[in-house]
Short mmCIF file of C-alpha atoms in Angstrom, two decimals:
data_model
loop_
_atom_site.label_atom_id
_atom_site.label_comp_id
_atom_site.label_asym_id
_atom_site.label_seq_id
_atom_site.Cartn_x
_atom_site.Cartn_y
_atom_site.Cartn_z
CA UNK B 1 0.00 0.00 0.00
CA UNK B 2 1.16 3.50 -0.54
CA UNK B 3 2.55 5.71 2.20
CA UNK B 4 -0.27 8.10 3.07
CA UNK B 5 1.40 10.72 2.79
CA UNK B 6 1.86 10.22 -1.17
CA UNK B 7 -2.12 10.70 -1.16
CA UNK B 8 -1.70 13.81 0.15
CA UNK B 9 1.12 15.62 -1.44
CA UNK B 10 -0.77 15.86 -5.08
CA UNK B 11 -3.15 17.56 -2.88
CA UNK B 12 -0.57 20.23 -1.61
CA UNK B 13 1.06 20.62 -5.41
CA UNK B 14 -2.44 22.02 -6.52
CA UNK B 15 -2.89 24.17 -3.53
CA UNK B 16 0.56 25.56 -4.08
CA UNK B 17 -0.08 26.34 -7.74
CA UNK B 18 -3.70 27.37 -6.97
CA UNK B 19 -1.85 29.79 -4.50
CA UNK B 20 0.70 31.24 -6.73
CA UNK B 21 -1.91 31.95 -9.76
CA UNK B 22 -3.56 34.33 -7.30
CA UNK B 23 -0.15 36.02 -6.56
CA UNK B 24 0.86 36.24 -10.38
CA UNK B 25 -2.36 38.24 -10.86
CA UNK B 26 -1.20 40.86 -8.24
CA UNK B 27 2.33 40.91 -9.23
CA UNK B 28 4.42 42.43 -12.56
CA UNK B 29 4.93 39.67 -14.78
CA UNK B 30 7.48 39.49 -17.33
CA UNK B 31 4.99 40.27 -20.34
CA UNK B 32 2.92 42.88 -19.10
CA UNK B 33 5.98 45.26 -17.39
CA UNK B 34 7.31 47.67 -19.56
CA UNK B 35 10.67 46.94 -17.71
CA UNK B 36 13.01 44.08 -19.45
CA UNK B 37 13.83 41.28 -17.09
CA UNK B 38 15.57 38.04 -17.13
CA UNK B 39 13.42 35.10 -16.49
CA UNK B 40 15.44 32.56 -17.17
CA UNK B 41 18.18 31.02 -15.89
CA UNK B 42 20.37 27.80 -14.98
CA UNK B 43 22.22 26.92 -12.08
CA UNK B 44 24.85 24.20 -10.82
CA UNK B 45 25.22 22.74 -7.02
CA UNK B 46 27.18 20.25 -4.95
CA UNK B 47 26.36 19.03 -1.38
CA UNK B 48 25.60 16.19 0.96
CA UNK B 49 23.55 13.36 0.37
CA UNK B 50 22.22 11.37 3.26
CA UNK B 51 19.68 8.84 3.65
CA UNK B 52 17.44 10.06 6.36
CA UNK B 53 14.70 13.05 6.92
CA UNK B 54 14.62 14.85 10.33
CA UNK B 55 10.92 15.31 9.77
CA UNK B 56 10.64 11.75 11.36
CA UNK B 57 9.99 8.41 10.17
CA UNK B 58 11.55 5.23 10.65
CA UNK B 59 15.08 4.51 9.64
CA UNK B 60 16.41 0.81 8.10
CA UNK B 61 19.86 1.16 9.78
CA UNK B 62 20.95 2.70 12.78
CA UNK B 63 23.74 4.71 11.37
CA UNK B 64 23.49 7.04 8.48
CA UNK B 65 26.28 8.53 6.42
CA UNK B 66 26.80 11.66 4.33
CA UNK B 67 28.22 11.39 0.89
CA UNK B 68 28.65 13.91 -2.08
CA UNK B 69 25.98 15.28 -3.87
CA UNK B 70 25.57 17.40 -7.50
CA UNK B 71 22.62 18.79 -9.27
CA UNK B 72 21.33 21.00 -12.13
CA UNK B 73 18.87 22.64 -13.12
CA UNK B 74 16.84 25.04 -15.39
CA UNK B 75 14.30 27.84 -14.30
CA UNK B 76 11.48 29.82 -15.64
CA UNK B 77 10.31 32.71 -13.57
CA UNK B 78 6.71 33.30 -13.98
CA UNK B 79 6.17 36.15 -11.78
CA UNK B 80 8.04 38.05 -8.77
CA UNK B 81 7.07 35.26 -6.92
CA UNK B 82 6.61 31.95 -9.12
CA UNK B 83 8.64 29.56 -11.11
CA UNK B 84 9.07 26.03 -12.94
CA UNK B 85 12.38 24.70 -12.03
CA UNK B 86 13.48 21.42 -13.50
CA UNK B 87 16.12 19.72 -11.45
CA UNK B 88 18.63 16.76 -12.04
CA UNK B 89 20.69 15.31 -8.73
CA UNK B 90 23.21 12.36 -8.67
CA UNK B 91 25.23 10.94 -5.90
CA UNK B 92 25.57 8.18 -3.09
CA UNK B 93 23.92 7.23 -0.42
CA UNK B 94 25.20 4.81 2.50
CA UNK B 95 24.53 3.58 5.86
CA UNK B 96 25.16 0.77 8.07
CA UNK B 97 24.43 -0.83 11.13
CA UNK B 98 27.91 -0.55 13.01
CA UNK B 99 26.14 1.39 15.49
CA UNK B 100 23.06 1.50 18.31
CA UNK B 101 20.06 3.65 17.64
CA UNK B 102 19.91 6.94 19.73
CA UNK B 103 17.77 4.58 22.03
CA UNK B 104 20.65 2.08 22.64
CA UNK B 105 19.06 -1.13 21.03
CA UNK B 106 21.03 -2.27 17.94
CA UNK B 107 19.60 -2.97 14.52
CA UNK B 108 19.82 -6.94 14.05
CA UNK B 109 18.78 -7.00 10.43
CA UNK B 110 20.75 -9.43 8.04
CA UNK B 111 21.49 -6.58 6.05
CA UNK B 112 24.72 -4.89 7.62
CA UNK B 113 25.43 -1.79 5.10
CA UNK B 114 24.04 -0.17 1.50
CA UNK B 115 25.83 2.08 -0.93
CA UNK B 116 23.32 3.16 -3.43
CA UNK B 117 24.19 4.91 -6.11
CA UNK B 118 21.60 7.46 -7.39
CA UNK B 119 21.91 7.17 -11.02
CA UNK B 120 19.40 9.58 -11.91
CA UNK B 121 16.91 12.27 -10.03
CA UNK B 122 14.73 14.37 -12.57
CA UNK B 123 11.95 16.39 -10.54
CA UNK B 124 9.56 19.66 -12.06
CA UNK B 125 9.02 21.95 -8.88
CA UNK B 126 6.71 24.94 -8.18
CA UNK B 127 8.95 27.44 -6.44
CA UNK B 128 7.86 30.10 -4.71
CA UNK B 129 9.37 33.49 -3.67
CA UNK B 130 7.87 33.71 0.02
CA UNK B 131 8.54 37.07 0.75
CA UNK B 132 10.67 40.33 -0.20
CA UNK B 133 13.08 41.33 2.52
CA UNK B 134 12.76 45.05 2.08
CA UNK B 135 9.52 46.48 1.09
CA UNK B 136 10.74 49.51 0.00
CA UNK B 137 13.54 48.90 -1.62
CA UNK B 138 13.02 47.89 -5.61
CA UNK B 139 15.95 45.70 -5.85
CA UNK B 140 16.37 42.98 -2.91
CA UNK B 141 19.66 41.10 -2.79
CA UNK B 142 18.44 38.17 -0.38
CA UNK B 143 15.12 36.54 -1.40
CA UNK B 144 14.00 32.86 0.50
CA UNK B 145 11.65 30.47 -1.23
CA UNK B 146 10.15 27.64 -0.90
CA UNK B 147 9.40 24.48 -3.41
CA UNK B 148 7.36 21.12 -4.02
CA UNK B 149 7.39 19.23 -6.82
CA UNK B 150 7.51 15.55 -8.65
CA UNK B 151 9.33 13.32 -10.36
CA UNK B 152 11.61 10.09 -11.05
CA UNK B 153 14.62 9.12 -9.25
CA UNK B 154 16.59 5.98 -10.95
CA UNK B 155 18.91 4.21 -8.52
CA UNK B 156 21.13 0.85 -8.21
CA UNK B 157 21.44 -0.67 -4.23
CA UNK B 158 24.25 -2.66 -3.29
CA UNK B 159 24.28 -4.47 -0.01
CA UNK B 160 26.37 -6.32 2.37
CA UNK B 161 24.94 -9.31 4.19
CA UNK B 162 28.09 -10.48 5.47
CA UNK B 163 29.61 -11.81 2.88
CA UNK B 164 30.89 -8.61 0.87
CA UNK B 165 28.83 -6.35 -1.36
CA UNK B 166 26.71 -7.58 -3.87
CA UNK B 167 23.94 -5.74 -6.28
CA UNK B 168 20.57 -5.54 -4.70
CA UNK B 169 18.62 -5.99 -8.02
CA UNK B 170 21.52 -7.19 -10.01
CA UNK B 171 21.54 -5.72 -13.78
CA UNK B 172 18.47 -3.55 -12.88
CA UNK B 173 18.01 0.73 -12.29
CA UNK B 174 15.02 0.66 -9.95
CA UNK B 175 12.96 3.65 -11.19
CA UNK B 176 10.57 5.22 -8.44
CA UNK B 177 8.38 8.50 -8.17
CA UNK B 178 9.89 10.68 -5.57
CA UNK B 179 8.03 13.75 -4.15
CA UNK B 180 10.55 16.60 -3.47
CA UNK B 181 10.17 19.63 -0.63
CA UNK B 182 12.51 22.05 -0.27
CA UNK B 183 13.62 25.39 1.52
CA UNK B 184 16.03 28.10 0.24
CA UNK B 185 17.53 31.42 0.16
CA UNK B 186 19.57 33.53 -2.96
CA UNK B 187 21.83 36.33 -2.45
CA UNK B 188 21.94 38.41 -5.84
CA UNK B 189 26.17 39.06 -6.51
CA UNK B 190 25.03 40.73 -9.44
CA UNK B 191 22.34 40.88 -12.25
CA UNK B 192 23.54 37.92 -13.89
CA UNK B 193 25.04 35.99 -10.90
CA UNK B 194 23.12 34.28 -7.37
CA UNK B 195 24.70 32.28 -5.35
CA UNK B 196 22.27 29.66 -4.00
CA UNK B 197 21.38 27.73 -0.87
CA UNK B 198 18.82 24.85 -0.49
CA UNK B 199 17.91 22.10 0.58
CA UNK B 200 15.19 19.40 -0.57
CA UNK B 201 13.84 16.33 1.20
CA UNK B 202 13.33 13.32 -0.93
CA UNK B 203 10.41 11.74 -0.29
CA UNK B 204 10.32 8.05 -2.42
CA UNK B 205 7.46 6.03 -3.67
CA UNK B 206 8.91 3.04 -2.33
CA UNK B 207 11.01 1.09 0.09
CA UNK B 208 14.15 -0.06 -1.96
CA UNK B 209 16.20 3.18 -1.55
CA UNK B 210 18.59 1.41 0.80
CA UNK B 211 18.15 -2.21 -0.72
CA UNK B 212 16.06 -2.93 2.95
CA UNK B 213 12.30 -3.74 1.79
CA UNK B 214 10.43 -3.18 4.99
CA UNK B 215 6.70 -2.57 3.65
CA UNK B 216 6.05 -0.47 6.98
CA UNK B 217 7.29 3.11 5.78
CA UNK B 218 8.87 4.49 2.65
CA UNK B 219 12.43 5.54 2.32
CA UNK B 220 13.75 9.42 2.09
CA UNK B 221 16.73 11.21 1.66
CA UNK B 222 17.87 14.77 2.19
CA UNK B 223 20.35 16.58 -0.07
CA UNK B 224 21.63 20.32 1.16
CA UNK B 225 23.33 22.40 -1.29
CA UNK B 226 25.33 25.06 -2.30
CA UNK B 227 25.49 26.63 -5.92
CA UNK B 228 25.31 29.50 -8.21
CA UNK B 229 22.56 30.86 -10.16
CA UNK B 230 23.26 32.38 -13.68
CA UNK B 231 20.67 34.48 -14.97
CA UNK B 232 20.51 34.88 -18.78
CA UNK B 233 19.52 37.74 -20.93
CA UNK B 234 19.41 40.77 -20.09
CA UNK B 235 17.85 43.40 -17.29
CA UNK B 236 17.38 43.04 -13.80
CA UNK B 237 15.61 39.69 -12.24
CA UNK B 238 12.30 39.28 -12.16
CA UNK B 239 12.87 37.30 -8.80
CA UNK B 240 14.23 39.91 -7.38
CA UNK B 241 11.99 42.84 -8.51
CA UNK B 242 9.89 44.09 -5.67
CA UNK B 243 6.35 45.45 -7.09
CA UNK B 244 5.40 46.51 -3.37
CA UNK B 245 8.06 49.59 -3.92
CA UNK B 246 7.65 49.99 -7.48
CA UNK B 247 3.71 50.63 -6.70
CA UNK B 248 4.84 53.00 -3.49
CA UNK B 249 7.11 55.32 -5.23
CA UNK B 250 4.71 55.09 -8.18
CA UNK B 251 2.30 56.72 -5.92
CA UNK B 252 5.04 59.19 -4.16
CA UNK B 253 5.88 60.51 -8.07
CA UNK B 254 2.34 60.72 -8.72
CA UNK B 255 1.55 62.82 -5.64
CA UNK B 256 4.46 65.26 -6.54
CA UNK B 257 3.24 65.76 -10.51
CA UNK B 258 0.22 66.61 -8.71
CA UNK B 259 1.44 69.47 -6.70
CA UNK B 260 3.72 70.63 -9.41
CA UNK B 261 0.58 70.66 -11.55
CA UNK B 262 -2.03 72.24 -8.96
CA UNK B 263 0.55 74.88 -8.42
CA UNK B 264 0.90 75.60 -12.37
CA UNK B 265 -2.39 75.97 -12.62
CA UNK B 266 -2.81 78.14 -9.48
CA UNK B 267 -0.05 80.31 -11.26
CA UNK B 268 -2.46 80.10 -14.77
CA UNK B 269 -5.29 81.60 -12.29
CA UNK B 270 -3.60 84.14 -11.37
CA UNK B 271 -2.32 85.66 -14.79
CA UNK B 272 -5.54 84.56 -16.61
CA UNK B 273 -7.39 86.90 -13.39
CA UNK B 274 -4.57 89.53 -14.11
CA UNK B 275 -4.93 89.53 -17.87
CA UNK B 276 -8.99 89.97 -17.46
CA UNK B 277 -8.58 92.31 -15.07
CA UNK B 278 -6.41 94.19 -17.57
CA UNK B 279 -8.72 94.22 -20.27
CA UNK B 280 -11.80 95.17 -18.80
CA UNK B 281 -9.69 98.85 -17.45
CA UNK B 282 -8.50 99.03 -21.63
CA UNK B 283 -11.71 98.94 -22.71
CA UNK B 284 -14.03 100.79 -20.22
CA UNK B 285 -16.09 102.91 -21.55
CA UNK B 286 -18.27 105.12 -19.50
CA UNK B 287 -20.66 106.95 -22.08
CA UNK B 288 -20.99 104.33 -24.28
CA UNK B 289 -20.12 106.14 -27.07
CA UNK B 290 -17.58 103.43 -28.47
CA UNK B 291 -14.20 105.17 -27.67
CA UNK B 292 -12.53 103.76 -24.03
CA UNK B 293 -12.52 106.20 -21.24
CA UNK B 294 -8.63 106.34 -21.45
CA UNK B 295 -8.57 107.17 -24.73
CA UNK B 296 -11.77 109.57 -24.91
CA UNK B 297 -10.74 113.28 -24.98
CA UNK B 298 -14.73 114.52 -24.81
CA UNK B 299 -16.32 112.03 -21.83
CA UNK B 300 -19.87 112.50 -20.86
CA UNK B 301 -20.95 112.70 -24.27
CA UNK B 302 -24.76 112.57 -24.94
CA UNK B 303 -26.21 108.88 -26.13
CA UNK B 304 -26.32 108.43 -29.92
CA UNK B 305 -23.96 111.20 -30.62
CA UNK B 306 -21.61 110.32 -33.24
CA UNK B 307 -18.10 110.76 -31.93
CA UNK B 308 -14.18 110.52 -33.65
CA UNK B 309 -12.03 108.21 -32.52
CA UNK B 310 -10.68 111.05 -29.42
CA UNK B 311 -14.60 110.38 -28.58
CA UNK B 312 -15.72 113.87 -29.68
CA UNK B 313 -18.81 114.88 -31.62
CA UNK B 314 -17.79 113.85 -34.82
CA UNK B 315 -18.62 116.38 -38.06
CA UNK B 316 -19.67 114.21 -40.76
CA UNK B 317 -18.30 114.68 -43.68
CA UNK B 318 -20.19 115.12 -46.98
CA UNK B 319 -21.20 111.43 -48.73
CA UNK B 320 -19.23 109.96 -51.35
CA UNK B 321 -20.94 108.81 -53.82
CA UNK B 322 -18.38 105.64 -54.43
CA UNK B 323 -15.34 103.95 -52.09
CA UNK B 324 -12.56 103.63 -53.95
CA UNK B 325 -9.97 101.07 -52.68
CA UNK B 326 -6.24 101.19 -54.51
CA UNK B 327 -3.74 98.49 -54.94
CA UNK B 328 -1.53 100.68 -52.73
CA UNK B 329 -4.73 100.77 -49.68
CA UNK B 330 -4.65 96.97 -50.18
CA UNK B 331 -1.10 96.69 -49.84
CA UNK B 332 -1.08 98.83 -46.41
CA UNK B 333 -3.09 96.50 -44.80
CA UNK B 334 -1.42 93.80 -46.37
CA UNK B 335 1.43 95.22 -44.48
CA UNK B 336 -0.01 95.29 -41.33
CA UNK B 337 -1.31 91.63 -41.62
CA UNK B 338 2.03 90.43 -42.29
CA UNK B 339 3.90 92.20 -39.30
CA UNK B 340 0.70 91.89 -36.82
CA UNK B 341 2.15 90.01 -33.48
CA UNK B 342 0.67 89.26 -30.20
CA UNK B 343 1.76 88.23 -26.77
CA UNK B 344 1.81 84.63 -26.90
CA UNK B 345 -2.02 83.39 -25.66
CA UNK B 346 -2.85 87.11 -25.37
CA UNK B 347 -4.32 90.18 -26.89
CA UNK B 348 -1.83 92.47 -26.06
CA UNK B 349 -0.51 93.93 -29.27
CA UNK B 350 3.25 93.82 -29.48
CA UNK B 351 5.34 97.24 -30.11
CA UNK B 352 7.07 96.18 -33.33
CA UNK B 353 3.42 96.06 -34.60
CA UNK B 354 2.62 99.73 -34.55
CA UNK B 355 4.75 100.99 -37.67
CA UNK B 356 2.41 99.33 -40.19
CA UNK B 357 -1.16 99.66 -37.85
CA UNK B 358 -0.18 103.14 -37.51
CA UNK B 359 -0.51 103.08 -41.84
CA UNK B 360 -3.51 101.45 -41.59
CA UNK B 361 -4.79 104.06 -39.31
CA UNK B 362 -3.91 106.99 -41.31
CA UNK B 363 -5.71 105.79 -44.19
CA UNK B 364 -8.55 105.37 -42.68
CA UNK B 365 -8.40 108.53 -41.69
CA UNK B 366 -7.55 110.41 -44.94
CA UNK B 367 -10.21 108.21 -47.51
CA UNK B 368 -12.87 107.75 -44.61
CA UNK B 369 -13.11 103.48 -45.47
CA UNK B 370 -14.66 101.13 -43.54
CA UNK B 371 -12.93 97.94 -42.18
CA UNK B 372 -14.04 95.00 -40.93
CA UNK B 373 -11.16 93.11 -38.26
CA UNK B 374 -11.97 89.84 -38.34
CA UNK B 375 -10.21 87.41 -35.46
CA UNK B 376 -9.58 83.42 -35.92
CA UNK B 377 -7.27 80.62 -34.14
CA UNK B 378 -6.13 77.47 -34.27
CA UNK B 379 -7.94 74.41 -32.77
CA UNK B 380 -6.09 74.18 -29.58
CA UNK B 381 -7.58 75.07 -26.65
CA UNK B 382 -11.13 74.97 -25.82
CA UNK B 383 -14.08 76.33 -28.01
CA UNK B 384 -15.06 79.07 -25.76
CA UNK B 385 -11.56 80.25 -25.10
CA UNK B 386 -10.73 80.20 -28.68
CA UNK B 387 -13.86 82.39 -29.56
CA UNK B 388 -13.04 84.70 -26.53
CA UNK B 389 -9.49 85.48 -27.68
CA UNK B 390 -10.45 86.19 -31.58
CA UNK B 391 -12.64 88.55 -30.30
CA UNK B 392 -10.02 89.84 -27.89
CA UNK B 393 -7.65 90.38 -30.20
CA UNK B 394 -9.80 91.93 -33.41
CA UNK B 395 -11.30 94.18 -30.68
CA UNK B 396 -7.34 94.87 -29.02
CA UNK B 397 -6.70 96.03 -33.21
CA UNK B 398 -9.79 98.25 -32.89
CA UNK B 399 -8.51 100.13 -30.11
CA UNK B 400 -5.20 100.98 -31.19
CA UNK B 401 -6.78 102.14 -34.36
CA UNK B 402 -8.78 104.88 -32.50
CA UNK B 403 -6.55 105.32 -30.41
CA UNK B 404 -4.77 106.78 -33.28
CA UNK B 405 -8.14 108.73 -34.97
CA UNK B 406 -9.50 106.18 -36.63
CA UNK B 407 -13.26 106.35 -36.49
CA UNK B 408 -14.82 104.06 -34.03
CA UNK B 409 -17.93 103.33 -36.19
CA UNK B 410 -16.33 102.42 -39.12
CA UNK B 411 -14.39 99.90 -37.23
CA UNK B 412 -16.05 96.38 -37.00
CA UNK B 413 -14.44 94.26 -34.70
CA UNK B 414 -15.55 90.19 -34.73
CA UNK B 415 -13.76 86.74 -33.71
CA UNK B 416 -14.71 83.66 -35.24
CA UNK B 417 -12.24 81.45 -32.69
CA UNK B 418 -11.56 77.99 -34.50
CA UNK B 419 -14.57 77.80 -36.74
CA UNK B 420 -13.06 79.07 -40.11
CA UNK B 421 -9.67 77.48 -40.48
CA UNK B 422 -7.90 77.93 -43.99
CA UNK B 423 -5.01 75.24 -43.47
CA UNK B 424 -4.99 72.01 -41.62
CA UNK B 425 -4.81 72.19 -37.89
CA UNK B 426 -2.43 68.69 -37.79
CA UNK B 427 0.61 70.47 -38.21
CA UNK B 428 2.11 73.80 -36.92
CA UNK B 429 2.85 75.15 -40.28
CA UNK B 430 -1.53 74.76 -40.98
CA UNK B 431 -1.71 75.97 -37.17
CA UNK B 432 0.17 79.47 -37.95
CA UNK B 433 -1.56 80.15 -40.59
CA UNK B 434 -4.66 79.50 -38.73
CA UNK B 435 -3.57 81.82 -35.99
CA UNK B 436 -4.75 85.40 -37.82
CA UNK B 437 -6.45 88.79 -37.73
CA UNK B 438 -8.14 89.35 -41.18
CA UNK B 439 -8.58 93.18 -42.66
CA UNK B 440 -11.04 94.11 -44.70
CA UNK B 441 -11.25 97.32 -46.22
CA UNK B 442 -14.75 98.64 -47.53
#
């Protein structure tokens, strides 16, 4: 009958997979970080070999001895905190009944020693990370685990009965499932390089380990190691990443854009309250006549009165019959277009614009025309803001113009924002030319 405990450990394997699924879903994996890691990797060990398990159980002979040990293996690393690892172990194993039990009473079986030699050990284990020594620290340099698996062990028993050695199954590898358990740490040398401790408790399907069959328990052996880990590819290890500190100063960086961004846009407040602040003391106008109170020379002047651009009664001059408008009158305000600059996301008129409006004005003056200003942007920015500053800025051109004589109401001052672009808005060349203050003479 099989050991109990063989019905069992299937039983554990799925819990311990079950277990790590739910941890891969809460960890960075591999595929989904945008961070390149090494997830595979190989590793070589020697140790000691010995035919026992301190968990317990009954022992064939009475004294056990240590013997050299080597394995191998190849890993996949899943997650932070789950793997595959494939192992291979060779070795020895030997004991004898030369001495008591611990109890005193001696072992009187007819076998008196065993050398096994274990031919073969090939075992798939789950191995799990347990826990991250620093939480807030991204790279760890100690990590422990812990690992269960299954697998085949192949050995050949030779036994002394007291007439010299001889084979236990002569001619025959006795192939048995083993279950192995095992604890560990790593120490990370470098990105490439771990070195790493273990060790693994055999537990056989079977009671032939030590050429001894007993039927009351089945045999075990322990095997302790020390090796180095070689991680290939390149980036850090994903065993080693911590995604509890990533996630914290994650959140610390994301706390900090915020402040830098609440105080930007404090900052945008204030200059955006400045700026209106600004233009509603330009273009006050008391008597509503049309000309701002700064720039009105007659104030208090009667409702409906027609007024000049210094916001005096205006004499109206005699009708002409026909407006005339000249190549050279177009190519004044062509002028003025063309050398027309702003504050950057403002109406404020810069100086090395006044040469050329200061033409415009003047001929305004002199043939009496009409204009029309009319104000467009490009699509960035809101609709409403983008409306708001056409109309800014055609009015800001308005102002300057009486400001200089021009008459007020012959000045027509409208912003059409984003609505009328005449070049694509995908590109900044399309977006300056969108960006304008159109003059139209009449």
């Amino acid at each position: 009958m099989k050991n109990s405990l063989f019905k069992c450990l299937p039983v554990a394997v799925a819990a311990l997979f079950a277990a790590s699924a739910v941890q891969a879903q809460q960890t960075t994996s591999a595929k989904s970080s945008p961070t390149q890691f090494r997830t595979w990797s190989v590793g070589a060990n020697v140790g000691v070999l010995s035919p026992i398990s301190p968990l317990g159980g009954k022992n064939d002979f009475s004294n056990w001895k240590s013997d050299l040990g080597y394995g191998i293996y190849i890993k996949k690393q899943f997650t932070n905190y789950f793997s595959l690892r494939l192992d291979g172990v060779g070795g020895r194993l030997k004991g004898d009944n030369s001495e008591p039990y611990d109890s005193g009473v001696s072992n009187t079986s007819g076998v008196r020693e065993f050398d096994t030699k274990l031919t073969y050990s090939g075992s798939l284990n789950a191995v799990v990370n347990m826990f991250n020594i620093d939480l807030f620290r991204q790279e760890d340099a100690l990590q422990l685990f812990g690992s269960v698996g299954a697998g085949l062990a192949g050995y050949k028993p030779s036994i002394n009965t007291g007439s010299g050695m001889r084979e236990y199954a002569p001619g025959k590898t006795i192939s048995e499932l083993i279950i192995p358990v095992g604890l560990g740490a790593k120490f990370k040398v470098s990105d490439g390089v771990n070195i790493d401790l273990g060790w693994t408790i055999n537990f056989v399907d079977g009671d032939n380990l030590d050429g001894t069959y007993m039927g009351t328990s089945n045999d075990k052996y322990n095997y302790a190691y020390a090796g180095l880990e070689f991680a290939l590819g390149q980036g850090k290890q994903l065993a080693f990443h911590n995604p509890v500190a990533v996630t914290y100063d994650e959140a610390v960086q994301a706390k900090q854009t915020a402040a830098a961004l609440k105080s930007e846009l404090d900052a945008q407040k204030s200059d955006n309250a400045r700026l209106r602040a600004e233009l509603a003391d330009a273009f006050k106008d008391t008597d509503g006549d049309g000309v701002a109170d700064k720039l009105d020379k007659c104030p208090g002047t009667p409702a409906n009165t027609v007024v000049d651009g210094s916001g005096c009664p205006l004499k109206v001059p005699a009708p002409v019959e026909k407006v005339v408008i000249t190549e050279a009158d177009r190519k004044v305000v062509a002028d003025a277009i063309k050398n027309l600059e702003f504050d950057f996301n403002k109406a404020t008129i810069r100086a090395r614009s006044y040469p050329t409006l200061n033409r415009v004005a003047a001929l305004l003056i002199e043939k009496n025309f009409s204009l029309k200003l009319a104000g467009h942007t490009d699509s960035k920015g809101s609709d409403s803001y983008n409306l708001k500053l056409s109309k800014d800025r055609a009015e800001s051109i308005k102002a300057y113009l009486v400001s200089q004589g021009a008459n007020a109401s012959r000045i027509e001052a409208t912003g059409y924002g984003e609505s009328q672009p005449i070049a694509t808005n995908a590109t900044e060349a399309g977006r300056q030319k969108n960006r304008r203050v159109e003059f139209t003479l009449f």
